[in-house]
XYZ file of C-alpha atoms in Angstrom:
213
model
C -23.277 -6.186 8.262
C -20.627 -8.911 8.088
C -20.598 -10.940 11.315
C -16.829 -11.446 11.085
C -16.292 -7.700 10.763
C -18.414 -7.095 13.863
C -16.444 -9.753 15.748
C -13.146 -8.143 14.760
C -14.315 -4.536 15.206
C -17.232 -4.601 17.692
C -17.185 -0.800 18.023
C -16.823 -0.231 14.292
C -13.743 0.895 12.382
C -12.281 4.287 13.240
C -10.731 5.732 10.078
C -8.744 8.861 9.286
C -9.505 10.016 5.738
C -6.879 12.299 4.179
C -7.795 14.322 1.102
C -8.633 17.935 0.211
C -11.281 17.011 -2.362
C -14.390 18.159 -0.492
C -16.836 16.425 -2.833
C -15.043 13.090 -2.500
C -14.574 13.480 1.245
C -18.302 14.061 1.710
C -19.360 11.060 -0.396
C -16.694 8.761 1.079
C -17.616 9.731 4.624
C -21.281 8.972 3.971
C -20.462 5.619 2.361
C -18.079 4.543 5.113
C -20.452 5.650 7.862
C -23.167 3.386 6.457
C -20.708 0.483 6.772
C -19.962 1.160 10.449
C -16.861 3.320 9.966
C -16.281 6.267 12.282
C -14.596 8.773 9.949
C -12.371 11.723 10.849
C -11.193 13.945 8.000
C -7.860 15.697 7.538
C -7.008 17.728 4.434
C -3.234 17.181 4.203
C -0.757 14.404 4.893
C 1.587 16.763 6.734
C -1.099 17.986 9.125
C -2.312 14.436 9.657
C 1.156 13.179 10.635
C 1.714 16.137 12.951
C -1.643 15.560 14.657
C -1.078 11.811 14.940
C 2.414 12.058 16.420
C 1.423 14.831 18.829
C -1.503 12.822 20.150
C -4.149 15.253 18.903
C -5.594 12.458 16.755
C -5.696 8.989 18.310
C -7.484 5.652 18.314
C -7.525 4.889 14.588
C -7.799 1.438 13.066
C -6.797 2.641 9.601
C -5.684 5.679 7.643
C -7.010 6.193 4.119
C -4.843 8.607 2.144
C -4.613 9.939 -1.406
C -1.567 8.185 -2.891
C -0.405 11.162 -4.970
C -0.567 13.508 -1.966
C 1.375 11.018 0.154
C 3.979 10.614 -2.586
C 4.469 14.384 -2.833
C 4.737 15.109 0.897
C 8.518 14.661 1.028
C 8.640 11.885 3.625
C 7.611 8.252 3.969
C 4.174 8.778 5.491
C 3.169 5.120 5.468
C 6.538 3.980 6.783
C 6.424 6.376 9.731
C 2.796 5.754 10.660
C 2.926 1.972 10.406
C 6.289 1.608 12.185
C 5.730 4.126 14.967
C 1.954 4.111 15.451
C 1.049 0.601 14.201
C -1.815 1.969 12.113
C -2.330 0.472 8.629
C -2.154 3.024 5.815
C -4.231 2.314 2.726
C -3.946 4.469 -0.375
C -6.597 5.466 -2.886
C -6.133 7.022 -6.313
C -8.398 7.938 -9.245
C -7.985 5.548 -12.159
C -7.646 8.507 -14.512
C -4.813 10.048 -12.488
C -1.822 10.910 -14.649
C 1.649 11.860 -13.473
C 4.936 12.459 -15.270
C 8.606 12.998 -14.474
C 9.616 13.219 -10.822
C 5.987 13.068 -9.704
C 5.577 9.763 -11.515
C 8.735 8.324 -9.955
C 7.591 9.308 -6.461
C 4.099 7.951 -7.073
C 5.432 4.663 -8.425
C 7.548 4.212 -5.325
C 4.539 4.925 -3.122
C 2.238 2.562 -5.023
C 4.846 -0.178 -5.136
C 5.235 -0.169 -1.358
C 1.543 0.356 -0.665
C -0.364 -2.120 1.450
C -3.498 -1.911 -0.673
C -4.629 0.554 -3.315
C -8.289 1.476 -3.770
C -10.073 3.253 -6.576
C -11.347 6.774 -6.058
C -14.301 7.189 -5.762
C -14.825 4.270 -3.397
C -16.903 1.278 -4.437
C -19.365 0.338 -1.690
C -19.252 -3.359 -2.584
C -15.453 -3.479 -2.458
C -15.434 -1.607 0.838
C -18.057 -3.924 2.312
C -16.415 -7.165 1.224
C -12.680 -6.422 1.174
C -11.575 -3.286 3.008
C -12.320 -4.370 6.579
C -10.522 -7.669 5.922
C -7.424 -5.887 4.670
C -7.467 -3.566 7.693
C -7.821 -6.447 10.137
C -5.040 -8.479 8.572
C -2.574 -5.608 8.503
C -3.372 -4.535 12.058
C -2.570 -8.076 13.176
C 0.589 -8.060 11.060
C 1.857 -4.744 12.468
C 1.117 -5.739 16.054
C 2.798 -9.124 15.632
C 5.849 -7.503 14.036
C 6.064 -4.942 16.853
C 6.010 -7.780 19.380
C 8.982 -9.425 17.729
C 6.898 -12.093 16.076
C 4.975 -12.968 19.231
C 1.249 -12.328 19.299
C 1.250 -11.914 23.093
C -2.276 -13.215 23.387
C -3.631 -11.165 20.478
C -5.436 -12.771 17.586
C -3.246 -13.478 14.596
C -4.470 -13.149 11.019
C -5.017 -16.890 10.753
C -6.815 -17.060 14.088
C -9.085 -14.271 12.935
C -9.926 -16.242 9.810
C -8.207 -13.739 7.541
C -6.298 -14.674 4.430
C -3.714 -12.177 3.285
C -3.046 -14.147 0.147
C -6.195 -12.907 -1.585
C -5.977 -9.284 -0.616
C -4.489 -8.186 -3.923
C -7.311 -9.400 -6.127
C -9.137 -6.104 -6.359
C -6.373 -3.576 -5.824
C -6.047 -0.925 -8.496
C -3.031 -1.294 -10.726
C -1.123 1.436 -12.502
C 1.270 1.296 -15.396
C 4.563 3.084 -15.592
C 5.450 4.103 -19.099
C 9.120 4.910 -19.492
C 9.876 6.448 -22.866
C 13.531 6.468 -23.872
C 14.860 8.389 -26.815
C 16.895 6.290 -29.223
C 20.408 7.301 -30.125
C 19.430 8.439 -33.587
C 16.431 10.528 -32.563
C 16.985 14.213 -33.039
C 17.396 16.233 -29.871
C 17.655 13.213 -27.612
C 20.624 11.998 -25.666
C 21.232 8.313 -25.046
C 20.468 8.578 -21.336
C 17.472 10.926 -21.510
C 14.169 9.506 -20.296
C 10.786 10.472 -18.925
C 8.276 8.589 -16.800
C 4.526 8.651 -16.512
C 1.921 6.959 -14.371
C -1.511 6.383 -15.816
C -4.361 4.728 -13.983
C -6.654 1.990 -15.112
C -4.300 -0.318 -16.982
C -4.451 -4.032 -16.161
C -1.085 -5.496 -15.256
C 0.585 -8.328 -13.382
C -0.273 -8.268 -9.703
C 2.034 -6.242 -7.529
C 4.385 -5.232 -10.381
C 5.002 -2.141 -12.454
C 4.993 -2.643 -16.198
C 7.600 -0.835 -18.266
C 7.191 -0.244 -21.983
C 10.363 0.868 -23.697
C 10.292 2.618 -27.018
């Protein structure tokens, strides 16, 4: 186990995993447990937020949530959790996930604002080498921000030896394809459009890519 991870999380990393895919939840829990994660599972974003805000679920270092489920919940799950509870929210999404229309727009907004996006299923090597670092950096960031920029004696990201600049190297990227009907195409108005999100396309870091036809 990474010595720096142990120094940052001596009791391990307590994680809330949110997904209703029982097969994935079982495999992810086993993988994370091997890497010193203490995993609690919740099936829906809505129930997770209710349990977190009521105090029924406490003491988490990170929340791992299905990006599409978070996008469809009707509220800014990450925004609420990170601002009010100071818990980093990290999204995961299958690379073959496909969304269109309103679902695609909501998912794009969620992915664009996401701290870090992981592939589903999880890759043990990426989890071992990157995930704990991302969690540690964002915990420090949220705590520092909550203290008005003062660390109040807590370790900052730099003091902890963490570099946020490289965190995006292995995040999963998704492409937004926006197809617009031309004026002369039959049955299409000038303003009509549709959107889709498809996983697994390489693109510029941290940006959506739009192809117009």
